[in-house]
Coordinates of C-alpha atoms and ligand atoms in Angstrom, one line a residue:
M1434 CA -10.1 17.5 -0.1
G1435 CA -10.9 14.1 1.4
I1436 CA -11.7 11.1 -0.7
K1437 CA -11.0 11.5 -4.5
S1438 CA -11.0 8.9 -7.2
P1439 CA -8.0 6.6 -7.8
R1440 CA -7.9 8.0 -11.4
E1441 CA -7.3 11.5 -10.1
L1442 CA -4.6 10.5 -7.6
Y1443 CA -2.8 8.2 -10.1
G1444 CA -3.2 10.8 -12.8
H1445 CA -1.4 13.3 -10.6
A1446 CA 1.3 10.8 -9.6
I1447 CA 1.9 9.8 -13.2
K1448 CA 2.0 13.4 -14.4
N1449 CA 4.4 14.4 -11.6
H1450 CA 6.5 11.2 -11.5
Y1451 CA 6.1 10.2 -7.8
G1452 CA 4.8 7.2 -5.9
L1453 CA 1.5 7.0 -4.0
G1454 CA 2.1 5.4 -0.6
A1455 CA -0.5 2.7 0.3
F1456 CA -0.6 2.1 4.0
N1457 CA -2.7 -0.6 5.7
T1458 CA -4.7 0.8 8.7
F1459 CA -6.6 -1.3 11.3
S1460 CA -7.5 1.1 14.1
W1461 CA -8.3 4.7 15.1
E1462 CA -4.6 5.3 15.8
T1463 CA -3.4 4.0 12.5
M1464 CA -6.0 5.7 10.3
I1465 CA -5.3 9.0 12.0
A1466 CA -1.5 8.5 11.7
V1467 CA -1.7 8.1 7.9
M1468 CA -4.0 11.1 7.5
E1469 CA -2.0 13.3 9.8
A1470 CA 1.2 12.3 7.9
A1471 CA -0.4 13.1 4.6
Q1472 CA -1.6 16.5 5.9
A1473 CA 1.8 17.3 7.4
R1474 CA 3.7 16.4 4.3
R1475 CA 1.1 17.8 1.9
S1476 CA 1.0 14.4 0.2
P1477 CA -1.7 12.2 -1.3
A1478 CA -2.0 8.8 0.2
I1479 CA -3.9 5.5 -0.2
L1480 CA -5.8 4.3 2.9
Q1481 CA -5.7 0.5 2.8
V1482 CA -7.7 -2.2 4.6
S1483 CA -6.4 -5.8 4.4
M1484 CA -8.3 -9.0 4.9
G1485 CA -6.7 -9.3 8.3
A1486 CA -7.8 -5.8 9.2
R1487 CA -11.3 -6.6 8.0
K1488 CA -11.5 -9.5 10.5
Y1489 CA -9.7 -7.5 13.2
V1490 CA -12.1 -4.5 13.1
G1491 CA -15.2 -6.7 13.0
H1492 CA -17.5 -3.9 11.7
F1493 CA -15.9 -3.6 8.3
R1494 CA -18.5 -1.4 6.6
E1495 CA -18.5 1.0 9.6
Y1496 CA -14.7 1.0 9.5
V1497 CA -14.7 2.1 5.9
D1498 CA -17.5 4.7 6.7
T1499 CA -15.2 6.1 9.4
L1500 CA -12.3 6.4 6.9
H1501 CA -14.5 8.3 4.6
T1502 CA -15.7 10.6 7.4
L1503 CA -12.3 11.3 8.8
A1504 CA -10.7 11.9 5.4
E1505 CA -13.1 14.8 4.8
Q1506 CA -11.4 16.6 7.7
Y1507 CA -8.1 16.8 5.8
D1508 CA -7.3 19.0 2.8
V1509 CA -5.1 16.4 1.0
P1510 CA -6.6 13.7 -1.2
F1511 CA -7.0 10.0 -0.4
F1512 CA -8.7 7.0 -1.7
I1513 CA -9.6 3.8 0.1
Q1514 CA -8.3 0.5 -1.3
H1515 CA -9.0 -3.0 -0.1
D1516 CA -5.7 -5.0 -0.2
H1517 CA -5.2 -8.6 -1.3
C1518 CA -8.6 -10.1 -1.9
S1519 CA -8.1 -13.7 -3.0
T1520 CA -11.8 -14.3 -4.0
I1521 CA -14.2 -12.5 -6.3
D1522 CA -16.7 -12.4 -3.4
A1523 CA -14.2 -10.6 -1.1
C1524 CA -13.8 -8.0 -3.9
K1525 CA -17.5 -7.5 -4.1
E1526 CA -17.8 -7.1 -0.4
A1527 CA -15.0 -4.5 -0.4
I1528 CA -16.8 -2.6 -3.1
E1529 CA -20.2 -2.8 -1.3
A1530 CA -18.5 -1.5 1.8
G1531 CA -17.4 1.7 0.1
C1532 CA -13.8 1.1 -1.1
Q1533 CA -12.9 3.1 -4.3
A1534 CA -10.3 0.5 -5.3
V1535 CA -9.9 -3.2 -4.7
M1536 CA -6.9 -5.6 -5.3
F1537 CA -7.8 -9.0 -6.7
D1538 CA -4.8 -11.1 -5.9
G1539 CA -4.8 -14.0 -8.4
S1540 CA -1.0 -14.3 -8.3
H1541 CA -1.2 -17.8 -6.8
L1542 CA -3.4 -19.0 -9.7
P1543 CA -2.2 -20.5 -13.0
Y1544 CA -1.8 -17.6 -15.5
E1545 CA -5.0 -18.2 -17.5
E1546 CA -7.1 -18.5 -14.4
N1547 CA -5.6 -15.3 -13.0
V1548 CA -6.5 -13.6 -16.3
Q1549 CA -10.1 -15.0 -16.3
R1550 CA -10.8 -14.1 -12.7
T1551 CA -9.1 -10.7 -12.8
R1552 CA -11.2 -9.9 -15.9
Q1553 CA -14.3 -10.9 -14.1
V1554 CA -13.5 -8.6 -11.2
A1555 CA -12.7 -5.8 -13.5
E1556 CA -16.0 -6.1 -15.4
Y1557 CA -17.9 -6.1 -12.1
A1558 CA -15.9 -3.3 -10.5
H1559 CA -15.8 -1.0 -13.6
E1560 CA -19.6 -1.2 -13.8
K1561 CA -19.6 0.5 -10.4
G1562 CA -16.7 2.9 -11.2
I1563 CA -14.3 1.0 -9.0
W1564 CA -10.6 0.7 -9.7
V1565 CA -9.0 -2.7 -9.9
E1566 CA -5.5 -3.6 -9.0
A1567 CA -4.2 -7.1 -10.0
E1568 CA -1.0 -9.0 -9.4
L1569 CA 1.1 -11.0 -11.8
G1570 CA 4.2 -12.8 -10.5
R1571 CA 4.7 -13.9 -6.9
L1572 CA 6.5 -12.3 -3.9
P1573 CA 8.0 -14.5 -1.3
G1574 CA 7.0 -14.0 2.3
F1575 CA 3.9 -13.7 4.3
E1576 CA 1.3 -11.0 3.8
D1577 CA -1.8 -11.1 5.9
M1578 CA -3.6 -14.2 4.8
V1579 CA -1.4 -14.7 1.6
F1580 CA 1.7 -16.9 1.9
S1581 CA 4.2 -17.7 -0.9
E1582 CA 7.3 -19.8 -0.5
K1583 CA 9.3 -18.4 -3.4
A1584 CA 9.4 -15.5 -5.8
V1585 CA 8.1 -15.8 -9.3
Y1586 CA 9.3 -12.7 -11.1
T1587 CA 7.0 -10.9 -13.4
D1588 CA 7.5 -11.6 -17.2
P1589 CA 7.5 -8.2 -19.0
D1590 CA 5.7 -9.5 -22.1
L1591 CA 3.1 -11.4 -20.0
A1592 CA 2.5 -8.2 -17.9
A1593 CA 1.6 -6.2 -21.0
E1594 CA -0.7 -9.0 -22.3
F1595 CA -2.2 -9.5 -18.9
I1596 CA -3.2 -5.8 -18.7
D1597 CA -4.7 -5.9 -22.2
R1598 CA -6.7 -9.1 -21.6
T1599 CA -8.0 -8.2 -18.1
G1600 CA -8.6 -4.5 -18.2
C1601 CA -7.0 -4.1 -14.7
D1602 CA -6.3 -0.5 -13.8
A1603 CA -3.1 -1.2 -11.9
L1604 CA -0.7 -4.1 -11.7
A1605 CA 1.4 -5.3 -8.8
V1606 CA 4.6 -6.9 -10.1
A1607 CA 7.3 -9.1 -8.6
V1608 CA 10.8 -7.7 -9.2
G1609 CA 12.6 -8.5 -6.0
T1610 CA 10.6 -7.3 -3.0
S1611 CA 9.1 -9.6 -0.5
H1612 CA 6.1 -9.5 1.9
G1613 CA 7.5 -9.0 5.3
G1614 CA 11.1 -9.8 4.4
V1615 CA 13.1 -13.0 4.0
R1616 CA 16.3 -14.4 5.6
G1617 CA 19.4 -12.9 4.2
E1618 CA 22.6 -11.1 5.1
D1619 CA 21.9 -7.8 3.2
Y1620 CA 19.2 -5.8 1.4
L1621 CA 17.6 -7.8 -1.4
P1622 CA 18.5 -6.8 -4.9
L1623 CA 15.6 -5.2 -6.9
D1624 CA 15.6 -6.3 -10.5
F1625 CA 15.7 -2.8 -12.1
K1626 CA 16.3 -4.2 -15.6
R1627 CA 13.2 -6.3 -15.4
L1628 CA 11.2 -3.3 -14.0
E1629 CA 12.4 -1.1 -16.9
E1630 CA 11.3 -3.7 -19.4
I1631 CA 7.9 -4.0 -17.7
V1632 CA 7.4 -0.2 -17.7
E1633 CA 8.6 0.4 -21.2
R1634 CA 5.9 -1.9 -22.6
K1635 CA 3.2 0.2 -20.8
P1636 CA 4.6 3.7 -20.3
D1637 CA 2.6 5.7 -17.7
Y1638 CA 0.7 2.7 -16.6
P1639 CA 0.1 2.4 -12.8
F1640 CA 2.5 -0.3 -11.8
V1641 CA 2.6 -1.3 -8.1
L1642 CA 5.2 -2.7 -5.7
H1643 CA 4.0 -4.8 -2.8
G1644 CA 6.3 -5.8 0.1
A1645 CA 8.2 -2.5 -0.2
A1646 CA 8.9 -2.0 3.5
S1647 CA 12.7 -2.1 3.9
L1648 CA 13.0 -3.5 7.4
P1649 CA 16.1 -1.4 8.1
P1650 CA 18.2 -3.1 10.8
K1651 CA 18.0 0.0 12.9
L1652 CA 14.3 -0.3 13.2
I1653 CA 14.6 -4.0 14.3
D1654 CA 17.5 -3.0 16.6
A1655 CA 15.3 -0.4 18.3
C1656 CA 12.5 -2.8 18.9
N1657 CA 14.8 -5.6 20.2
R1658 CA 16.5 -3.1 22.5
Q1659 CA 13.1 -2.7 24.1
G1660 CA 12.8 -6.4 24.7
G1661 CA 11.6 -7.5 21.2
Q1662 CA 12.9 -10.7 19.7
I1663 CA 12.4 -9.9 16.1
E1664 CA 14.3 -11.8 13.4
Y1665 CA 16.6 -9.6 11.2
L1666 CA 14.8 -10.4 7.9
R1667 CA 15.8 -8.5 4.8
N1668 CA 13.9 -6.7 2.0
C1669 CA 14.8 -4.2 -0.6
S1670 CA 16.4 -0.9 0.7
E1671 CA 14.6 2.4 0.7
E1672 CA 17.0 3.6 -1.9
S1673 CA 16.0 0.8 -4.2
I1674 CA 12.3 1.5 -3.7
A1675 CA 12.9 5.2 -4.4
E1676 CA 14.8 4.1 -7.6
A1677 CA 11.8 2.0 -8.6
V1678 CA 9.5 5.0 -8.2
A1679 CA 11.9 7.0 -10.4
L1680 CA 11.6 4.2 -13.0
G1681 CA 7.8 4.4 -13.0
V1682 CA 6.3 2.6 -10.0
R1683 CA 3.3 4.7 -9.0
K1684 CA 1.9 2.8 -5.9
V1685 CA 4.0 1.4 -3.1
N1686 CA 2.6 -0.9 -0.4
M1687 CA 4.7 -0.8 2.8
D1688 CA 3.5 -1.8 6.2
V1689 CA 6.1 -3.7 8.3
D1690 CA 8.3 -0.6 9.0
N1691 CA 5.2 1.2 10.3
F1692 CA 4.3 -1.8 12.5
L1693 CA 7.8 -2.0 13.8
V1694 CA 7.9 1.6 15.0
F1695 CA 4.4 1.3 16.5
T1696 CA 5.5 -1.8 18.5
T1697 CA 8.8 -0.2 19.6
A1698 CA 6.9 2.8 21.0
V1699 CA 4.6 0.6 23.1
R1700 CA 7.5 -1.6 24.3
E1701 CA 9.6 1.5 25.2
F1702 CA 6.7 3.0 27.2
F1703 CA 6.1 -0.3 29.1
N1704 CA 9.8 -0.5 29.9
G1705 CA 10.0 3.2 30.9
R1706 CA 6.7 3.6 32.7
P1707 CA 5.6 0.3 34.3
D1708 CA 3.6 2.4 36.7
I1709 CA 1.2 3.7 34.1
Y1710 CA -1.8 1.7 32.9
D1711 CA -3.7 4.3 30.8
P1712 CA -3.7 2.8 27.2
R1713 CA -4.0 6.4 25.8
K1714 CA -0.5 7.1 27.1
Y1715 CA 1.2 4.5 24.9
L1716 CA -1.3 4.3 22.1
E1717 CA -0.7 8.0 21.3
L1718 CA 3.0 7.5 21.3
A1719 CA 2.6 4.5 18.9
R1720 CA 0.2 6.6 16.7
D1721 CA 2.8 9.4 16.5
A1722 CA 5.6 6.9 15.7
F1723 CA 3.5 5.4 12.9
C1724 CA 2.8 8.9 11.6
M1725 CA 6.4 9.9 11.6
E1726 CA 7.4 6.7 9.7
V1727 CA 4.8 7.4 7.1
E1728 CA 6.0 11.0 6.8
H1729 CA 9.5 9.6 6.3
K1730 CA 8.3 7.3 3.5
M1731 CA 6.5 10.2 1.7
T1732 CA 9.6 12.4 1.9
E1733 CA 12.5 10.0 1.3
V1734 CA 11.0 7.1 -0.7
L1735 CA 7.8 8.0 -2.5
K1736 CA 8.8 11.7 -3.2
S1737 CA 5.1 12.5 -2.8
A1738 CA 5.7 15.1 -0.1
G1739 CA 4.6 18.6 -1.1
R1740 CA 3.3 17.3 -4.4
Y1741 CA -0.3 18.5 -4.1
E1742 CA 0.3 22.2 -3.3
K1743 CA 0.9 23.4 -6.9
D1744 CA -2.1 21.6 -8.4
K1745 CA -4.4 22.0 -5.3
G1746 CA -8.0 22.3 -6.4
K1747 CA -7.2 21.8 -10.1
R1748 CA -8.9 19.0 -12.2
L1749 CA -6.6 16.1 -12.9
V1750 CA -8.7 14.1 -15.2
S1751 CA -11.0 15.0 -18.1
D1752 CA -14.8 14.4 -18.0
K1753 CA -14.1 11.1 -19.8
G1754 CA -11.7 10.2 -17.0
D1755 CA -8.5 10.6 -19.0
F1756 CA -5.4 11.7 -17.2
L1757 CA -4.8 15.4 -18.0
Ligands
G3H1012 O1 0.0 -5.5 0.8 C1 0.7 -5.1 1.8 C2 2.1 -4.8 1.5 O2 2.6 -5.5 0.4 C3 2.9 -4.7 2.7 O3 4.1 -5.4 2.6 O4 4.8 -4.4 4.8 O5 5.9 -6.4 3.8 O6 6.1 -4.1 2.8 P1 5.3 -5.1 3.5
ZN1013 ZN1 0.9 -7.0 -0.5

């Protein structure tokens, strides 16, 4: 199956009422982990690359080429999306490098400027058949190179207008999640009423949640038991994210939980086997932990597990590109 178009994957998710998991990868181990999880759970998945990953891998175009090549080895569908581009040029570079979708993040801009720039990106990208995700509203927390102090929840009327004026294909909304978690005593409340109002103005539109890792205390506990000193930040619970998917969210970005289990596996190995210095010994454990966490998200949160079997090989969009 390999790389398919965003329209095909979103069309299937919309038709079958589930969420597409979007997982940032940055290495051989993490790209394999996501693809193996998708294969094991018979689930579509979005392979993401962030600005931080672009800098980390160094050879960005070759990294995207590798994602393409590897994806062809699997018989579940993927597409490659560049996460959080804050400039139009960064979007263009992502498209030139071979991404099928790009997120232009204009959420920190005044509304009109976000509209203008998002429309500019959409016009450029659509000429090349590339899918554009935008963001309206602001999540608190720290994501890669993007920092926001406080939440600015998405206005349902403005969201509908923004989509009409920009032509963006998917829209990330702020309804309570945070990038990387924030200080708090319990899980953050997700504003379901606001989400319902956003969705009802644009039914079957690809709405997106960022910052949807839940940072379950048990994952932080496990890492801190191995010597980590990770703050117990809070985010929305997995149950809330699953509820948001049931209400119509069709793409869900979640990275921190995957990073936590990856780090715990390495720490645990270093603590248990201080005599071993072969990196393959701990990187394979970290890869497998990352893979298992992604499988868990596909099964328990996104409800995307097993979704592709019944329609395997069928067309999901018309020749005009309409969802079937
Ligand atoms: O764009 C990346 C995602 O929003 C990841 O956020 O790992 O804090 O859930 P998260
Ligand atoms: Zn994000």
